[in-house]
PDB file of C-alpha atoms in Angstrom:
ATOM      1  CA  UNK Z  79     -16.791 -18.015 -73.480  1.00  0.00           C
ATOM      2  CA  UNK Z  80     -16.894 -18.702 -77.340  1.00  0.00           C
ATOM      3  CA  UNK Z  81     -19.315 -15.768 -79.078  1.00  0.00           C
ATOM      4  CA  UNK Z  82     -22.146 -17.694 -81.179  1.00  0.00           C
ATOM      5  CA  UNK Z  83     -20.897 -16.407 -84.148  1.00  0.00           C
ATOM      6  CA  UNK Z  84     -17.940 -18.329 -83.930  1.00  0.00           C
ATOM      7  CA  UNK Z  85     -19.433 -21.335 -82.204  1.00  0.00           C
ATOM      8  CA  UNK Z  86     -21.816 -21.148 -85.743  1.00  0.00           C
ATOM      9  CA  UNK Z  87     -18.152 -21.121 -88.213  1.00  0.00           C
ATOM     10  CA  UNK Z  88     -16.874 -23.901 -86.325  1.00  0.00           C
ATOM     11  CA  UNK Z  89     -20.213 -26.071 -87.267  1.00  0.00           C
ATOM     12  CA  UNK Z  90     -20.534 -24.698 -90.248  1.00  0.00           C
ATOM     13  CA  UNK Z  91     -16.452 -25.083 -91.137  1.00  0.00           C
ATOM     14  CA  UNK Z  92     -16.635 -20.484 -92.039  1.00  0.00           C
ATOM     15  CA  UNK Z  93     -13.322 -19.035 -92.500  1.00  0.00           C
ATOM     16  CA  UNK Z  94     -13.072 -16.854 -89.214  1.00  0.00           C
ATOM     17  CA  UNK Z  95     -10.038 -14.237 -88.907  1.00  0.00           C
ATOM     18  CA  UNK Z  96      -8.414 -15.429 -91.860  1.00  0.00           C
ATOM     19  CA  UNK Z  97      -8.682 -19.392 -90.674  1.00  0.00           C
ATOM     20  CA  UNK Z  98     -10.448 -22.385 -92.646  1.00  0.00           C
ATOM     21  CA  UNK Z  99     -12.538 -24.750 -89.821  1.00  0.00           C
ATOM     22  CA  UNK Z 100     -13.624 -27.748 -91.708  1.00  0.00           C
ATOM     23  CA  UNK Z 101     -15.980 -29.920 -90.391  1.00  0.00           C
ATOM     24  CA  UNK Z 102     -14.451 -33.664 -88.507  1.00  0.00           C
ATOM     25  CA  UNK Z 103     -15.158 -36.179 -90.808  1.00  0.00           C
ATOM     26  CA  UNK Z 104     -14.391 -39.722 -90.633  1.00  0.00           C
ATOM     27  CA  UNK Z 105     -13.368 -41.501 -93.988  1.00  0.00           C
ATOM     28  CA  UNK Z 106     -14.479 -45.044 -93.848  1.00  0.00           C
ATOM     29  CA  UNK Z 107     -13.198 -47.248 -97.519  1.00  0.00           C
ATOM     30  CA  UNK Z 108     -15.754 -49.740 -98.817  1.00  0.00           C
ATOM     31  CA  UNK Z 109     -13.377 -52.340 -97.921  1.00  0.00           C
ATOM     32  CA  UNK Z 110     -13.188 -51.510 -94.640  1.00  0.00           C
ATOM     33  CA  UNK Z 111     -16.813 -51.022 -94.243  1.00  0.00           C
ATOM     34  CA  UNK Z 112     -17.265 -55.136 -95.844  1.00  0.00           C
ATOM     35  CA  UNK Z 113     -14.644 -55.737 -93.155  1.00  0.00           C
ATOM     36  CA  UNK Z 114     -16.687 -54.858 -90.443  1.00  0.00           C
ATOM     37  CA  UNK Z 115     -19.693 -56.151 -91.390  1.00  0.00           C
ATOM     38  CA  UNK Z 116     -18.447 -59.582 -91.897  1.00  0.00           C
ATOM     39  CA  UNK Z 117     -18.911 -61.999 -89.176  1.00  0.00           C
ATOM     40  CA  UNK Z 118     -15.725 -64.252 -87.607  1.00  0.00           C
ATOM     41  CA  UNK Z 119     -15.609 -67.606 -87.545  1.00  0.00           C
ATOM     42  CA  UNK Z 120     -13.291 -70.088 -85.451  1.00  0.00           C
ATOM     43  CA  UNK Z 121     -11.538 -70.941 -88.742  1.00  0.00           C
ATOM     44  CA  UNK Z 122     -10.800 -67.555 -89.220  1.00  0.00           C
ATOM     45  CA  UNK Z 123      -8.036 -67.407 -86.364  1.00  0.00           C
ATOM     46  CA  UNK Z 124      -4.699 -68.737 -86.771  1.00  0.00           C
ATOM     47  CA  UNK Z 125      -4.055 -72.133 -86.007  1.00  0.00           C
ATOM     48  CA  UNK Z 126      -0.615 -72.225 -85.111  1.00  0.00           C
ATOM     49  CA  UNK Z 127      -1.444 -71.231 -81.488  1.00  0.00           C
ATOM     50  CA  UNK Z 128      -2.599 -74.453 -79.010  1.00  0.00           C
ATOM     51  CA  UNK Z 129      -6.753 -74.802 -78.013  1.00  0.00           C
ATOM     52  CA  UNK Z 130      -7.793 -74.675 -74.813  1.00  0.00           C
ATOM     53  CA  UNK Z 131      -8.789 -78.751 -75.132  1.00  0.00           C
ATOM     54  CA  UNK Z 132      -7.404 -80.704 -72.286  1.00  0.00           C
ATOM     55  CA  UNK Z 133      -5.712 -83.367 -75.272  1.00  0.00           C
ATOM     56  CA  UNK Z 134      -3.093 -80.870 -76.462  1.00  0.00           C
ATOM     57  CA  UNK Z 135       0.184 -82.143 -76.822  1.00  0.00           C
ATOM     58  CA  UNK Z 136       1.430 -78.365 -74.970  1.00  0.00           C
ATOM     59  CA  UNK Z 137      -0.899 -79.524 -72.195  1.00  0.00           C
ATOM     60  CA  UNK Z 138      -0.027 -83.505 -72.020  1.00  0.00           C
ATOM     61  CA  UNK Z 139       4.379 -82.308 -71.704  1.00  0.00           C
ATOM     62  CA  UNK Z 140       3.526 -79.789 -68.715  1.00  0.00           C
ATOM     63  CA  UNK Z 141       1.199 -82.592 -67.203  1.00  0.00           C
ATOM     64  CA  UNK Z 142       4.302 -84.946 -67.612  1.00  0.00           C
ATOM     65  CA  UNK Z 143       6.885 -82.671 -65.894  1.00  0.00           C
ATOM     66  CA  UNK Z 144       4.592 -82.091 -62.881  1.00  0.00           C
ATOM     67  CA  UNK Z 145       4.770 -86.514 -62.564  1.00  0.00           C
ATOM     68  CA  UNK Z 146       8.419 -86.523 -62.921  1.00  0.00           C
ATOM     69  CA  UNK Z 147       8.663 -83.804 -60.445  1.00  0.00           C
ATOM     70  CA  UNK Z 148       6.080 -85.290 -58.103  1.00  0.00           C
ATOM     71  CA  UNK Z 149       8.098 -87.848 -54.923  1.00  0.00           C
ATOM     72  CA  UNK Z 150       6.956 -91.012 -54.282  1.00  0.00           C
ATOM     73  CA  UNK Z 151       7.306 -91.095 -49.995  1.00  0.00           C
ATOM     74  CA  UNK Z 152       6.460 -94.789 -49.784  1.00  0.00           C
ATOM     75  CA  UNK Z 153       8.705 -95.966 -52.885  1.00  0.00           C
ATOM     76  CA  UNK Z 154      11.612 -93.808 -51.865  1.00  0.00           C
ATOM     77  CA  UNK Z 155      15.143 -95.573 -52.673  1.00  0.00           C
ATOM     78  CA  UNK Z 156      16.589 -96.868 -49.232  1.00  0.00           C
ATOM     79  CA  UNK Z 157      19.867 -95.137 -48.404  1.00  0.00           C
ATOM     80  CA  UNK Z 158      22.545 -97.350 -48.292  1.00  0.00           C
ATOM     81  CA  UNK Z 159      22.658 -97.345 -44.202  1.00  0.00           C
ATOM     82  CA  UNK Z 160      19.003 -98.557 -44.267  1.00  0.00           C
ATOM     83  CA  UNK Z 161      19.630-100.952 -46.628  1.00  0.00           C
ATOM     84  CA  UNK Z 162      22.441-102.313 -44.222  1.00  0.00           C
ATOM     85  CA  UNK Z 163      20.462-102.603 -40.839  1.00  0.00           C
ATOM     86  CA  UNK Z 164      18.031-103.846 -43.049  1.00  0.00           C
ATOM     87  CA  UNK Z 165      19.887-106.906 -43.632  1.00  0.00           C
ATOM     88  CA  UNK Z 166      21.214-107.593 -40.872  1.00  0.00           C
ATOM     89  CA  UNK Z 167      17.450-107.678 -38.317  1.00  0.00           C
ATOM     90  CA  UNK Z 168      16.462-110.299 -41.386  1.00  0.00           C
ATOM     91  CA  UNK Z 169      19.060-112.016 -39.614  1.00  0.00           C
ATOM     92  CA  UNK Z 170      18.369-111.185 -35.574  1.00  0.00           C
ATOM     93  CA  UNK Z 171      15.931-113.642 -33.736  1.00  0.00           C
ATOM     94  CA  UNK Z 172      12.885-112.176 -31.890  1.00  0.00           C
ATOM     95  CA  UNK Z 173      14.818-111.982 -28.923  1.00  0.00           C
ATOM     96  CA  UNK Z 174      18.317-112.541 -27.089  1.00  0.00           C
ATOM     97  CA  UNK Z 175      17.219-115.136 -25.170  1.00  0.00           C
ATOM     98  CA  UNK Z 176      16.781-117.306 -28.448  1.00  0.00           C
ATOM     99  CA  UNK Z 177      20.034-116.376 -30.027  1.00  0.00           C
ATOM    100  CA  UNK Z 178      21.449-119.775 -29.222  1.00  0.00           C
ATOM    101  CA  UNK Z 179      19.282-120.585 -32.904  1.00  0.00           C
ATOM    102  CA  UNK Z 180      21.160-118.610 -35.152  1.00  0.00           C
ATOM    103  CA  UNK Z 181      23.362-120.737 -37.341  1.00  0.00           C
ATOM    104  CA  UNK Z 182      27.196-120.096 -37.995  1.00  0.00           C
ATOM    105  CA  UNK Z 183      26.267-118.997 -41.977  1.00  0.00           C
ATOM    106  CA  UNK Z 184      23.916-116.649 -40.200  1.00  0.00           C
ATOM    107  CA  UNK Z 185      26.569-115.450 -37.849  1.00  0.00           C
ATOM    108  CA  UNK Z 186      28.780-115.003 -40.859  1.00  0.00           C
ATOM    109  CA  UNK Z 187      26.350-112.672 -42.483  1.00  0.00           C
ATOM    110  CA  UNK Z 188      25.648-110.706 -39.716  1.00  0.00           C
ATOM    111  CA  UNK Z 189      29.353-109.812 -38.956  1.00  0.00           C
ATOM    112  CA  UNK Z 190      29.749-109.265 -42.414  1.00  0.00           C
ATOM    113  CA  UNK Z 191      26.947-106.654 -42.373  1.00  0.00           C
ATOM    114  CA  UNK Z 192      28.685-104.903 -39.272  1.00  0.00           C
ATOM    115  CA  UNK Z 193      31.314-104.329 -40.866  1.00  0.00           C
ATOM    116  CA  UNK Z 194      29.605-102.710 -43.640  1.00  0.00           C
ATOM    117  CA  UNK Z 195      27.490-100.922 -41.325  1.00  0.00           C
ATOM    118  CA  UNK Z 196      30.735 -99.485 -39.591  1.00  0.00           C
ATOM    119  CA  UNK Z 197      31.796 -98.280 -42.789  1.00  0.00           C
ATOM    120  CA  UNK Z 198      28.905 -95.986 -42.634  1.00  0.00           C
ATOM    121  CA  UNK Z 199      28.715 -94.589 -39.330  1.00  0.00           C
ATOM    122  CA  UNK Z 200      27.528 -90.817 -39.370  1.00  0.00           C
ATOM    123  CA  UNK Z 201      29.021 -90.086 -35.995  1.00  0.00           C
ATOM    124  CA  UNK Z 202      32.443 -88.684 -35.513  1.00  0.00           C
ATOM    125  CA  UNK Z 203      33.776 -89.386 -32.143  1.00  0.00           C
ATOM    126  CA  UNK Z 204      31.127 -90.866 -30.567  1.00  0.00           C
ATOM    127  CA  UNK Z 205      31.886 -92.064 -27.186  1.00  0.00           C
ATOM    128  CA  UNK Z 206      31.193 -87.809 -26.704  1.00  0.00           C
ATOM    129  CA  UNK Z 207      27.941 -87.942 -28.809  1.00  0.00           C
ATOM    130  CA  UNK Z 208      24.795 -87.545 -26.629  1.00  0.00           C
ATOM    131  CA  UNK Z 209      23.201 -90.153 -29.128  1.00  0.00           C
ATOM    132  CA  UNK Z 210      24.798 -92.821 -26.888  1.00  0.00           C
ATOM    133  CA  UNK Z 211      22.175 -92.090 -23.929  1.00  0.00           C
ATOM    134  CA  UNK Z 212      18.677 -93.438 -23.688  1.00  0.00           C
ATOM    135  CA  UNK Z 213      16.938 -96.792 -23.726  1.00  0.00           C
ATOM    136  CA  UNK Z 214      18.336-100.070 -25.603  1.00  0.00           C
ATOM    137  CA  UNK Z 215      17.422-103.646 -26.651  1.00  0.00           C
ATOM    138  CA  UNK Z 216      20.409-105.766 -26.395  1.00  0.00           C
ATOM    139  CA  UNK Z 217      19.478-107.429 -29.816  1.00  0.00           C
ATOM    140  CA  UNK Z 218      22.483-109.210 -30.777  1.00  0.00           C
ATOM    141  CA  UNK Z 219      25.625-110.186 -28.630  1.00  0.00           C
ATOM    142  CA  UNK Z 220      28.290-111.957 -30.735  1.00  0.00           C
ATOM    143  CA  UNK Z 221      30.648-115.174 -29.772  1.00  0.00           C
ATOM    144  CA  UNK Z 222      33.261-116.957 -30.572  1.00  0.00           C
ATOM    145  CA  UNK Z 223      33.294-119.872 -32.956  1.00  0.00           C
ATOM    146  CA  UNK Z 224      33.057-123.456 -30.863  1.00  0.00           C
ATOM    147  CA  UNK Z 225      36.759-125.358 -30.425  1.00  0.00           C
ATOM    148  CA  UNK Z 226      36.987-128.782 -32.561  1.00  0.00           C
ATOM    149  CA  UNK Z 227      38.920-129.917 -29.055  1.00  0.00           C
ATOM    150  CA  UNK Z 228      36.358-128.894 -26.086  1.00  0.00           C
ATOM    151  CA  UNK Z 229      38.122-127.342 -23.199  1.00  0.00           C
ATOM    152  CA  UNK Z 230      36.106-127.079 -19.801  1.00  0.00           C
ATOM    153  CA  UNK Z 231      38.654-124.008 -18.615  1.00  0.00           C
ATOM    154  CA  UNK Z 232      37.658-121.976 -22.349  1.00  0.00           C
ATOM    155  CA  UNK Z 233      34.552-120.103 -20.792  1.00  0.00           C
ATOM    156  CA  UNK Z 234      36.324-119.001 -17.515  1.00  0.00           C
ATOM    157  CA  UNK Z 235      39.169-117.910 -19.990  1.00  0.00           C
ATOM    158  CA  UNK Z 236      36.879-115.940 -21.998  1.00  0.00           C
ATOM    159  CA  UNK Z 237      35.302-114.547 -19.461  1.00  0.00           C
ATOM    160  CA  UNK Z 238      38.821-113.206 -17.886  1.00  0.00           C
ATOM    161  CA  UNK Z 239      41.304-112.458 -20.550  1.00  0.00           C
ATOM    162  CA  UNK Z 240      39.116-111.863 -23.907  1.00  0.00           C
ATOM    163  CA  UNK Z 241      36.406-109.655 -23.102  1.00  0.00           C
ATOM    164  CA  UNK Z 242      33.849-110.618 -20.839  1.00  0.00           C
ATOM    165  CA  UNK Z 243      30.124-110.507 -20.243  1.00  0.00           C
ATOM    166  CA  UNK Z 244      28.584-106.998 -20.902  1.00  0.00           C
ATOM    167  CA  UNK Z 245      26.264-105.888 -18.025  1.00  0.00           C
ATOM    168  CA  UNK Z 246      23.291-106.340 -20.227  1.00  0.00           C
ATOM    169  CA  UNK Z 247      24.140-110.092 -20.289  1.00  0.00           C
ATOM    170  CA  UNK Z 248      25.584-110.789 -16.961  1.00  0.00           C
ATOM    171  CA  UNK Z 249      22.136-109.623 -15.939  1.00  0.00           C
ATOM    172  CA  UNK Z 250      20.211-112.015 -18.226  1.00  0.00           C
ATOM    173  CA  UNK Z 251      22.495-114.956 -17.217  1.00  0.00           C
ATOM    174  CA  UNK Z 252      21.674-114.124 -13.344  1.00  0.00           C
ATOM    175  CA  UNK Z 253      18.161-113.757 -14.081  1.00  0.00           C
ATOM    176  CA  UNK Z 254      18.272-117.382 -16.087  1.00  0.00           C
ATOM    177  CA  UNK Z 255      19.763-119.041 -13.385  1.00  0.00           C
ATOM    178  CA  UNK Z 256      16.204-118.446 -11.330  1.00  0.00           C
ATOM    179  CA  UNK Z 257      13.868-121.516 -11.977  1.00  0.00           C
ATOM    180  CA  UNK Z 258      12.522-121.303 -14.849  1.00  0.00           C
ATOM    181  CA  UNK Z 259       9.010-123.021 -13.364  1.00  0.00           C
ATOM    182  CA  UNK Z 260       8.603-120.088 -10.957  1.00  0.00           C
ATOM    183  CA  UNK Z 261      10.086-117.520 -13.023  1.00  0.00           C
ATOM    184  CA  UNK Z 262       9.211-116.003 -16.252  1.00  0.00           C
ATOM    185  CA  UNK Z 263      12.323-114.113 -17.821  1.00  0.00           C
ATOM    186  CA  UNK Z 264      11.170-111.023 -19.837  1.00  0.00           C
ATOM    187  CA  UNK Z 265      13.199-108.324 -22.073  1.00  0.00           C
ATOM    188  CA  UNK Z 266      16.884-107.086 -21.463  1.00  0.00           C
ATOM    189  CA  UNK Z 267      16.904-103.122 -21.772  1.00  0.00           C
ATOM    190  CA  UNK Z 268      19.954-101.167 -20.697  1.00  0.00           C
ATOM    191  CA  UNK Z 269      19.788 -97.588 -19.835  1.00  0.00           C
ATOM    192  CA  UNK Z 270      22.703 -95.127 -20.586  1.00  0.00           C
ATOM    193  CA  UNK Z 271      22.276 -91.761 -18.604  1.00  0.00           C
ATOM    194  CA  UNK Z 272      24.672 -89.044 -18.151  1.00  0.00           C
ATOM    195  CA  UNK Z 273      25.263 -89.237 -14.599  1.00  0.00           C
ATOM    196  CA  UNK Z 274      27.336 -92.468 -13.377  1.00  0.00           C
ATOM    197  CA  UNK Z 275      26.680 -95.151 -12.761  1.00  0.00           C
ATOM    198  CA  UNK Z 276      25.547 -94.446 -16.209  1.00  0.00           C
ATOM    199  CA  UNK Z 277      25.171 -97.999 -17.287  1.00  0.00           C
ATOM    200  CA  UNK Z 278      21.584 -99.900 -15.855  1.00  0.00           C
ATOM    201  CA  UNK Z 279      20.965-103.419 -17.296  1.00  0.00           C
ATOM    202  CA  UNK Z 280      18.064-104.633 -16.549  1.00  0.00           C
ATOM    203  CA  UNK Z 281      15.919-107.806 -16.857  1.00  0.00           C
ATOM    204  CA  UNK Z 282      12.219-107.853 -15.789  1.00  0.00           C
ATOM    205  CA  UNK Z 283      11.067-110.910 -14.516  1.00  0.00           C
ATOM    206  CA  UNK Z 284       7.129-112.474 -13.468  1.00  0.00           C
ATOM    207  CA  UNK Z 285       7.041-115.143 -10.687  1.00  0.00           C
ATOM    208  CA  UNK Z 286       4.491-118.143 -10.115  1.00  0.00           C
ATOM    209  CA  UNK Z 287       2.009-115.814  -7.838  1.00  0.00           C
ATOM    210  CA  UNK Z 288       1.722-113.058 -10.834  1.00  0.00           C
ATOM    211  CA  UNK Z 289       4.712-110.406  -8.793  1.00  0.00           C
ATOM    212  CA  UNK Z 290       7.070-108.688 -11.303  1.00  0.00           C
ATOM    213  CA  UNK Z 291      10.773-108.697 -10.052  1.00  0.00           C
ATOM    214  CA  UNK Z 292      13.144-107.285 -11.726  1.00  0.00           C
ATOM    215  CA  UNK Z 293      17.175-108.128 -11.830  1.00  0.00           C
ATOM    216  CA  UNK Z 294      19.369-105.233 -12.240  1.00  0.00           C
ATOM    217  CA  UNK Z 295      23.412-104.674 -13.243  1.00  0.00           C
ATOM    218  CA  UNK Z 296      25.042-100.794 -12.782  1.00  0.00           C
ATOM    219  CA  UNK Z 297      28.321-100.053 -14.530  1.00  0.00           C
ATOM    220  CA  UNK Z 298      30.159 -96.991 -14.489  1.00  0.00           C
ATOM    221  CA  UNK Z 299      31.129 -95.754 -18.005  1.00  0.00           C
ATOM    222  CA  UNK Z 300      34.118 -93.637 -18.441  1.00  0.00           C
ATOM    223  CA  UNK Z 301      35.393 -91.903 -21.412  1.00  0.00           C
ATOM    224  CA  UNK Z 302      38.950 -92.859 -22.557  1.00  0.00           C
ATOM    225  CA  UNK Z 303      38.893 -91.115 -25.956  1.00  0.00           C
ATOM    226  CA  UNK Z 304      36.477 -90.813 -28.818  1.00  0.00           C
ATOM    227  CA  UNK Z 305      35.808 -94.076 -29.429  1.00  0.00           C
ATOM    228  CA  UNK Z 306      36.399 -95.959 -26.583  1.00  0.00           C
ATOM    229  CA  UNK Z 307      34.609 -96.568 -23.013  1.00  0.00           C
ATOM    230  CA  UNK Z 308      36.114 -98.439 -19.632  1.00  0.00           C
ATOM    231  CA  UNK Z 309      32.969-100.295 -18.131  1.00  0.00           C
ATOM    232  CA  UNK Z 310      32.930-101.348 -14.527  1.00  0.00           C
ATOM    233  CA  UNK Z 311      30.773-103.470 -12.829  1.00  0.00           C
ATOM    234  CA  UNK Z 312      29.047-101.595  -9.624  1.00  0.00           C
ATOM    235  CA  UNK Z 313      26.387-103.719  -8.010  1.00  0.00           C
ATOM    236  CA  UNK Z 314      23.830-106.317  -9.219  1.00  0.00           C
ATOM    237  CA  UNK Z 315      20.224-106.642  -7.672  1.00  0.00           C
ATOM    238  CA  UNK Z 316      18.311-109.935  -7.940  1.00  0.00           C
ATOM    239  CA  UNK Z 317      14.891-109.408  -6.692  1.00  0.00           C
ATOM    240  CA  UNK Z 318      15.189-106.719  -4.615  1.00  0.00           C
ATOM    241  CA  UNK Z 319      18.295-107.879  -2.929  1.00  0.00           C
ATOM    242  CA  UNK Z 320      21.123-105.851  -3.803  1.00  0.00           C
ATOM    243  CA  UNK Z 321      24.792-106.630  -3.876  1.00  0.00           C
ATOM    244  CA  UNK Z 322      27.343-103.675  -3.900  1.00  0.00           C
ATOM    245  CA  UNK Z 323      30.716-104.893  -5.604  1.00  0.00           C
ATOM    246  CA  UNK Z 324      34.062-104.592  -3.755  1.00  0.00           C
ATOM    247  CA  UNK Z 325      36.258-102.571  -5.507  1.00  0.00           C
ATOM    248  CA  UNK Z 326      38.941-104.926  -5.679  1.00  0.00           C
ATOM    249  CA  UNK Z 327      36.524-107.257  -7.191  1.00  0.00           C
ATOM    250  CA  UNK Z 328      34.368-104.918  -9.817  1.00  0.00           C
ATOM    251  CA  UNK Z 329      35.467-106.703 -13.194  1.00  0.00           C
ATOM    252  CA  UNK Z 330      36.197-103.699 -16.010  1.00  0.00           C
ATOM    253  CA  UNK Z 331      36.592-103.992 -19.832  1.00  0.00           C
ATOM    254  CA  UNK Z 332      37.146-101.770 -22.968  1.00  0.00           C
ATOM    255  CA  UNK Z 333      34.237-100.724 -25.070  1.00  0.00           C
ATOM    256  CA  UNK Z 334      34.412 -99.377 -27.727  1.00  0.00           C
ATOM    257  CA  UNK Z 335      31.925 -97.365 -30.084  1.00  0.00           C
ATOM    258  CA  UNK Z 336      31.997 -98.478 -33.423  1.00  0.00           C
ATOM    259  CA  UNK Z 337      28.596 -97.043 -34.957  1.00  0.00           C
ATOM    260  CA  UNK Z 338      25.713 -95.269 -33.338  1.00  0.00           C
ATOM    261  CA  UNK Z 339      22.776 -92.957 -35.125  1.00  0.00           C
ATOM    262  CA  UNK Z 340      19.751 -92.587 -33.606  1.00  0.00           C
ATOM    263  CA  UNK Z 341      18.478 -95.847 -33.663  1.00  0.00           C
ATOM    264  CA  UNK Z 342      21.351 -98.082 -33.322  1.00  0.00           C
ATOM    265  CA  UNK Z 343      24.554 -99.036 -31.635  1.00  0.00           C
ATOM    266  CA  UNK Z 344      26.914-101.040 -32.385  1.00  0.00           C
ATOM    267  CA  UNK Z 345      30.118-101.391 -29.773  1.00  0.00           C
ATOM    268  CA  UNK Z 346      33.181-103.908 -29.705  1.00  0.00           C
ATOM    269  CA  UNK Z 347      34.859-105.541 -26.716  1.00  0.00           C
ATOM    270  CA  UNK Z 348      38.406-105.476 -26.115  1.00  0.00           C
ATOM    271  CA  UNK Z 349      38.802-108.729 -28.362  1.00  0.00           C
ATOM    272  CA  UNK Z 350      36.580-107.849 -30.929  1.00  0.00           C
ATOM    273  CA  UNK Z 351      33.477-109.083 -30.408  1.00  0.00           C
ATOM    274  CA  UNK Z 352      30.233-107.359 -31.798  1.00  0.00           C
ATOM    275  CA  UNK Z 353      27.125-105.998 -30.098  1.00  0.00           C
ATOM    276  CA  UNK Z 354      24.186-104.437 -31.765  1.00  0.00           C
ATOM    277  CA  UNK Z 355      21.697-102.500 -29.448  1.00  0.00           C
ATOM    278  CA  UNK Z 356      18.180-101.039 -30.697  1.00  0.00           C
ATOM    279  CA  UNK Z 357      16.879 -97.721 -29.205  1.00  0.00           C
ATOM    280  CA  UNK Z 358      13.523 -98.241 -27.554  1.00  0.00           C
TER     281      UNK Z 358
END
């Protein structure tokens, strides 16, 4: 504890023991005193540095970089594969039943799209993809161009030595050979399942009284290699009534897989000829 004495010299700024204390002072200039009493004003402050008002240029760049960096979802560039399907459904009638309408130009366009579609197909080897399962709309089954000489033999001919009838449309053919005044034909939809007989065409059908019938194809489906498929007919079922093939009679042909994603299919026959199925 300081004595008072020397609490008194360091007050008073005393020399104690040989030691000058002199008093804290603080030296404030006249300038600096007129400093500090003058008031600021905005025009005091520099103005190189932005304002806080919403019309700066600083603000109206970072506004424009958050636009530019902003995506527009529903004006999103169509990737080339969309643009493809695209046009070939302009093309596609409502249904298969009423492809008899489209025209040979159409025809033309739409196996010119195919081909460009094929082009672009995502899926390597994909006879083994699992994308080939599930439901389908048989939306497009291509043909052959009509003979300047008609032939009455050229169907049957077809039918044996250039590719056939898929399941999907031997189906629809049985189930438009019912009378059409008692019989309302509905959609085609094959099923493709894992387990054979993988292949289930089917064509739903209303009669006169209000009854819904149904006429049904089964194919086996057997993997040859990556792209291609050996379909065999199994049985067909025309209003409940079903017919079991003989083997020595169950008519086979080569598919094969030339695009599939998950919404469509396209496969080839052994001559060539295109069809285009939609997933359900």
């Amino acid at each position: 504890m300081l004595k008072p004495t020397i609490i008194g010299a360091l007050l008073s700024g005393t020399v104690v023991s040989g030691f000058t204390i002199q008093p804290a002072t603080v030296a404030v200039t006249a300038a600096s005193s007129r400093n500090l009493a003058k008031p600021l004003f905005m025009a005091d402050y520099d103005d190189s540095y932005p304002s806080d008002s919403s019309e700066d240029a600083h603000f109206e760049v970072k506004e424009a970089k958050e636009e530019e960096d902003t995506i527009d979802v529903e004006n999103k560039p169509s990737t080339a594969t969309e643009t493809v399907v695209s046009s070939i459904m302009d093309y596609l009638p409502s249904s298969l039943a009423s492809s008899g309408s489209i025209t040979a130009q159409d025809r033309a366009s739409i196996n010119e799209a195919i081909l460009k579609l094929e082009a672009l197909n995502p899926t390597e080897d994909p006879v083994y993809s699992p994308l080939i399962n599930g439901v389908w709309t048989l939306r497009y089954a291509g043909g052959y161009s009509e003979p300047k000489i008609p032939s009455p033999t050229r169907d049957l001919a077809l039918f044996l030595y250039a590719g056939g009838y898929s399941p999907g449309l031997f189906a629809l053919s049985l189930a438009q050979k019912l009378p059409s005044q008692l019989v309302e034909v509905g959609d085609l939809t094959i099923s493709i399942s894992r387990g054979q007989p993988r292949i289930e065409a089917k064509v739903d059908v209303t009669l006169l009284g209000g009854s819904e019938e149904s006429v049904v194809v089964t194919a086996r489906l057997e993997e040859d290699s990556g792209l291609r498929f050996t379909e065999t007919y199994e049985s067909a079922a025309v209003l409940g009534q079903t017919v079991d093939i003989p083997e020595a009679l169950q008519y086979s042909r080569d598919l094969y897989v030339s695009y599939v994603d998950e919404d469509i299919l396209v496969v080839r026959d052994g001559s060539g000829v295109p069809e285009i199925l939609v997933r359900n």
